[in-house]
CSV table of C-alpha atoms and ligand atoms in Angstrom, one decimal:
chain,number,residue,atom,x,y,z
A,170,MET,CA,-12.9,-11.6,-8.0
A,171,GLU,CA,-9.6,-9.8,-8.0
A,172,LEU,CA,-8.4,-8.8,-4.5
A,173,TYR,CA,-6.4,-5.6,-3.8
A,174,ILE,CA,-4.8,-4.1,-0.6
A,175,ASP,CA,-6.3,-0.7,0.1
A,176,ASP,CA,-3.3,0.5,2.2
A,177,ALA,CA,0.1,2.1,1.8
A,178,ASN,CA,1.6,0.6,5.0
A,179,ILE,CA,4.8,-1.2,3.8
A,180,GLU,CA,4.8,-3.9,6.5
A,181,ALA,CA,1.2,-4.7,6.0
A,182,ILE,CA,1.7,-4.9,2.2
A,183,LYS,CA,4.7,-7.2,2.6
A,184,ARG,CA,2.9,-9.5,4.9
A,185,LEU,CA,-0.3,-9.7,2.9
A,186,ILE,CA,1.5,-10.2,-0.5
A,187,ASP,CA,3.5,-13.0,1.1
A,188,LEU,CA,0.5,-14.8,2.5
A,189,TYR,CA,-2.5,-14.2,0.3
A,190,PRO,CA,-3.4,-14.3,-3.4
A,191,ILE,CA,-3.2,-10.6,-3.9
A,192,ASP,CA,-3.6,-8.8,-7.3
A,193,GLY,CA,-2.1,-5.5,-6.3
A,194,VAL,CA,-2.3,-2.3,-4.2
A,195,THR,CA,-4.7,0.6,-4.4
A,196,THR,CA,-3.9,4.0,-3.0
A,197,ASN,CA,-5.6,7.4,-2.8
A,198,PRO,CA,-4.3,10.8,-1.5
A,199,SER,CA,-5.7,10.2,2.0
A,200,ILE,CA,-4.0,6.8,2.2
A,201,LEU,CA,-0.7,8.3,1.2
A,202,ALA,CA,-1.2,11.1,3.8
A,203,LYS,CA,-1.8,8.5,6.5
A,204,ALA,CA,1.6,6.9,5.7
A,205,ARG,CA,3.4,10.3,6.3
A,206,LYS,CA,6.2,9.5,3.8
A,207,ASP,CA,7.4,11.1,0.6
A,208,PRO,CA,4.7,9.9,-2.0
A,209,LYS,CA,7.3,9.2,-4.8
A,210,GLU,CA,9.5,7.1,-2.5
A,211,LEU,CA,6.6,5.3,-0.9
A,212,LEU,CA,4.9,4.4,-4.2
A,213,SER,CA,8.2,3.3,-5.7
A,214,GLU,CA,8.8,1.0,-2.7
A,215,ILE,CA,5.2,-0.4,-3.1
A,216,ARG,CA,6.0,-1.1,-6.7
A,217,ARG,CA,9.2,-2.9,-5.8
A,218,ILE,CA,7.4,-5.1,-3.2
A,219,ILE,CA,4.5,-6.1,-5.5
A,220,GLY,CA,6.6,-6.5,-8.7
A,221,GLU,CA,5.7,-5.6,-12.2
A,222,ASP,CA,3.0,-8.3,-12.6
A,223,ARG,CA,0.6,-6.9,-10.0
A,224,ILE,CA,-1.4,-3.7,-10.5
A,225,LEU,CA,-0.7,-0.5,-8.6
A,226,PHE,CA,-3.5,2.1,-8.5
A,227,VAL,CA,-2.5,5.8,-8.0
A,228,GLN,CA,-4.9,8.7,-8.0
A,229,ALA,CA,-4.4,11.9,-10.1
A,230,LEU,CA,-4.8,15.0,-7.9
A,231,PRO,CA,-6.0,18.0,-10.1
A,232,LEU,CA,-9.7,18.6,-10.5
A,233,ASP,CA,-9.5,19.7,-14.2
A,234,ALA,CA,-9.1,17.4,-17.1
A,235,LYS,CA,-5.8,18.9,-18.4
A,236,GLY,CA,-4.2,18.5,-15.0
A,237,MET,CA,-5.6,15.0,-14.5
A,238,ILE,CA,-4.1,13.9,-17.9
A,239,GLU,CA,-0.7,15.4,-17.1
A,240,ASP,CA,-0.7,13.7,-13.7
A,241,ALA,CA,-1.8,10.4,-15.3
A,242,LYS,CA,1.1,10.4,-17.8
A,243,LYS,CA,3.6,11.2,-15.0
A,244,ILE,CA,2.1,8.5,-12.8
A,245,VAL,CA,2.5,5.8,-15.5
A,246,GLU,CA,5.9,7.0,-16.5
A,247,SER,CA,7.0,6.8,-12.8
A,248,PHE,CA,5.5,3.5,-11.7
A,249,GLY,CA,5.3,1.5,-14.9
A,250,SER,CA,2.7,0.4,-17.4
A,251,ASN,CA,1.0,-1.9,-15.0
A,252,THR,CA,-0.3,1.2,-13.1
A,253,ILE,CA,-3.9,2.3,-13.3
A,254,VAL,CA,-4.7,5.9,-12.7
A,255,LYS,CA,-7.6,6.7,-10.5
A,256,ILE,CA,-9.6,9.6,-11.8
A,257,PRO,CA,-12.5,11.1,-9.8
A,258,SER,CA,-15.8,10.4,-11.5
A,259,ILE,CA,-16.8,14.1,-12.0
A,260,PRO,CA,-17.4,15.9,-15.3
A,261,GLU,CA,-13.8,16.9,-15.8
A,262,GLY,CA,-12.8,13.4,-14.9
A,263,PHE,CA,-15.0,11.9,-17.7
A,264,LYS,CA,-13.2,14.2,-20.1
A,265,ALA,CA,-9.8,13.0,-18.9
A,266,ILE,CA,-10.9,9.4,-19.0
A,267,LYS,CA,-12.0,9.7,-22.6
A,268,GLU,CA,-8.6,11.3,-23.6
A,269,LEU,CA,-6.5,8.9,-21.6
A,270,LYS,CA,-8.4,5.9,-23.2
A,271,LYS,CA,-7.3,7.3,-26.6
A,272,GLU,CA,-3.7,7.5,-25.4
A,273,GLY,CA,-3.8,3.9,-24.1
A,274,ILE,CA,-3.5,4.8,-20.4
A,275,ARG,CA,-5.8,2.7,-18.2
A,276,THR,CA,-8.0,4.5,-15.7
A,277,CYS,CA,-10.3,3.8,-12.7
A,278,GLY,CA,-13.3,6.1,-12.3
A,279,THR,CA,-13.1,6.6,-8.5
A,280,VAL,CA,-15.3,8.4,-5.9
A,281,VAL,CA,-18.3,6.6,-7.2
A,282,TYR,CA,-21.5,7.0,-5.1
A,283,THR,CA,-24.2,6.5,-7.7
A,284,PRO,CA,-24.8,3.9,-10.5
A,285,LEU,CA,-25.0,6.6,-13.2
A,286,GLN,CA,-21.6,8.0,-12.2
A,287,ALA,CA,-20.3,4.5,-12.9
A,288,TYR,CA,-22.2,4.3,-16.2
A,289,LEU,CA,-20.5,7.6,-17.3
A,290,ALA,CA,-17.0,6.5,-16.3
A,291,ALA,CA,-17.4,3.1,-18.0
A,292,LYS,CA,-18.8,4.7,-21.2
A,293,ALA,CA,-16.0,7.2,-21.2
A,294,GLY,CA,-13.5,4.3,-21.3
A,295,ALA,CA,-12.5,3.5,-17.7
A,296,SER,CA,-11.1,0.0,-17.1
A,297,TYR,CA,-12.5,0.0,-13.5
A,298,VAL,CA,-15.1,1.9,-11.5
A,299,ALA,CA,-14.7,2.2,-7.7
A,300,PRO,CA,-17.9,2.5,-5.7
A,301,TYR,CA,-17.4,3.3,-2.0
A,302,VAL,CA,-19.5,0.7,-0.2
A,303,ASN,CA,-19.2,1.7,3.4
A,304,ARG,CA,-19.4,5.4,2.7
A,305,ILE,CA,-22.7,4.8,0.8
A,306,ASP,CA,-24.0,2.8,3.8
A,307,ASN,CA,-23.1,5.7,6.1
A,308,MET,CA,-25.2,8.0,4.0
A,309,GLY,CA,-28.2,5.8,4.8
A,310,TYR,CA,-28.3,3.9,1.5
A,311,ASP,CA,-27.3,0.3,0.8
A,312,GLY,CA,-23.7,0.2,-0.6
A,313,VAL,CA,-23.8,-3.4,-1.6
A,314,ALA,CA,-27.1,-2.9,-3.5
A,315,VAL,CA,-25.6,0.1,-5.3
A,316,VAL,CA,-22.6,-2.1,-6.4
A,317,LYS,CA,-24.9,-4.8,-7.6
A,318,LYS,CA,-26.9,-2.3,-9.7
A,319,ILE,CA,-23.6,-1.1,-11.2
A,320,GLN,CA,-22.6,-4.7,-12.0
A,321,ASN,CA,-25.9,-5.1,-13.8
A,322,ILE,CA,-25.3,-1.9,-15.8
A,323,LEU,CA,-21.8,-3.0,-16.8
A,324,GLU,CA,-23.0,-6.4,-17.9
A,325,ASN,CA,-26.2,-5.4,-19.6
A,326,ASN,CA,-24.5,-2.7,-21.6
A,327,GLY,CA,-21.5,-4.8,-22.5
A,328,PHE,CA,-19.0,-2.3,-21.1
A,329,ASP,CA,-15.3,-3.5,-21.0
A,330,CYS,CA,-15.1,-2.3,-17.4
A,331,LYS,CA,-14.8,-4.0,-14.0
A,332,ILE,CA,-16.0,-2.9,-10.6
A,333,LEU,CA,-13.3,-2.2,-8.1
A,334,ALA,CA,-15.5,-2.2,-5.0
A,335,ALA,CA,-13.9,-0.1,-2.2
A,336,SER,CA,-14.4,1.4,1.2
A,337,PHE,CA,-15.2,-1.8,3.1
A,338,LYS,CA,-15.5,-2.0,6.8
A,339,ASN,CA,-16.4,-5.6,7.3
A,340,SER,CA,-16.0,-9.0,5.5
A,341,ASN,CA,-19.7,-9.5,5.1
A,342,GLN,CA,-19.9,-6.6,2.6
A,343,VAL,CA,-17.1,-8.3,0.6
A,344,LEU,CA,-18.7,-11.7,0.8
A,345,GLU,CA,-22.0,-10.5,-0.7
A,346,LEU,CA,-20.1,-8.9,-3.6
A,347,CYS,CA,-17.8,-11.8,-4.1
A,348,GLU,CA,-20.9,-14.1,-4.4
A,349,TYR,CA,-22.4,-11.7,-6.9
A,350,GLY,CA,-19.3,-11.9,-9.0
A,351,VAL,CA,-18.0,-8.3,-9.1
A,352,GLY,CA,-14.7,-7.9,-10.8
A,353,ALA,CA,-12.5,-6.7,-7.9
A,354,ALA,CA,-12.5,-5.6,-4.3
A,355,THR,CA,-10.0,-3.5,-2.4
A,356,CYS,CA,-9.8,-3.9,1.3
A,357,SER,CA,-7.6,-2.7,4.2
A,358,ALA,CA,-5.3,-5.2,5.9
A,359,ASP,CA,-7.6,-5.8,8.8
A,360,VAL,CA,-10.6,-6.6,6.6
A,361,ILE,CA,-8.6,-9.1,4.5
A,362,ASP,CA,-7.3,-10.7,7.7
A,363,SER,CA,-10.9,-11.0,8.9
A,364,PHE,CA,-11.8,-13.3,6.0
A,365,VAL,CA,-10.1,-16.1,8.1
A,366,ASN,CA,-10.3,-14.6,11.6
A,367,ASN,CA,-12.3,-17.3,13.2
A,368,ALA,CA,-11.8,-19.3,16.5
A,369,ALA,CA,-13.3,-22.4,14.9
A,370,ILE,CA,-10.7,-22.4,12.2
A,371,ASP,CA,-7.9,-21.9,14.8
A,372,LYS,CA,-9.2,-24.7,17.0
A,373,ALA,CA,-9.5,-27.1,14.0
A,374,VAL,CA,-5.9,-26.7,12.9
A,375,ASP,CA,-4.6,-26.9,16.5
A,376,ASP,CA,-6.6,-30.1,17.1
A,377,PHE,CA,-5.0,-31.7,14.0
A,378,VAL,CA,-1.5,-30.9,15.3
A,379,LYS,CA,-2.2,-32.2,18.8
A,380,ASP,CA,-3.8,-35.4,17.6
A,381,PHE,CA,-0.8,-36.2,15.3
A,382,GLU,CA,1.6,-35.4,18.1
A,383,LYS,CA,-0.3,-37.8,20.5
A,384,LEU,CA,0.0,-40.5,17.8
A,385,THR,CA,3.6,-40.0,16.8
A,386,GLY,CA,5.3,-37.4,19.0
A,387,LYS,CA,6.1,-35.6,15.7
A,388,HIS,CA,4.8,-32.4,14.0
A,389,SER,CA,5.2,-33.2,10.3
A,390,MET,CA,4.6,-36.0,7.8
A,391,LYS,CA,8.2,-35.7,6.6
A,392,GLU,CA,9.4,-36.9,10.1
A,393,VAL,CA,7.4,-40.1,9.9
A,394,LEU,CA,7.8,-40.9,6.1
B,402,E4P,C1,-10.3,3.2,-2.6
B,402,E4P,O1,-10.2,3.3,-3.8
B,402,E4P,C2,-11.1,4.2,-1.9
B,402,E4P,O2,-10.4,5.4,-2.1
B,402,E4P,C3,-11.1,3.8,-0.4
B,402,E4P,O3,-11.4,2.5,-0.3
B,402,E4P,C4,-12.0,4.6,0.4
B,402,E4P,O4,-12.1,4.0,1.7
B,402,E4P,P1,-12.6,4.8,3.0
B,402,E4P,O5,-14.0,5.0,2.8
B,402,E4P,O6,-12.2,3.8,4.1
B,402,E4P,O7,-11.8,6.0,3.0
């Protein structure tokens, strides 16, 4: 499963990229608004931090296909070819995804709440589809179950499209989808940190350090070898 940072906070991105095996950064207009910075400068800085090899997801703003296509071209021109344009999975969005596919611009069908929305985005030619796990849970449905259904649809129809599961509020939601083998998940910094946030892990590593110190008075193998 690919793992993305669903955040535009520069310090968080630098820290997570340094520590974890991260495949890129996903943004949306609300995430950009939260950062309260010029979007062009902010996205350029994120691109500098993550390098050209990692993927950056940037969302097109217009709600009509023509506008989405114009935004998509400008986004890829501005932030490089390893940028995927998020397009809302609405009727005009499917039209834009079809056209962008023909022009070789990769897209992610976003704002996915239902399996058939994902089906249409994948069939239109999206490289990723982004179902919103926690928002679906909050509507009284089972977000993880919806994503599993989408995974079955993609696999059983042979679509060349991955799931970018999004809108997580806890690591258990991510765990279930990782076990199921979905293509990608995008999580906020605190959810990624929670993968290893565990007192038993902290105690185990502390005990190793203390036991070795008792034996040798040292804190590394290089001091005793
Ligand atoms: C990512 O692509 C989505 O836009 C995002 O994960 C939505 O998350 P939220 O439900 O926390 O806003």
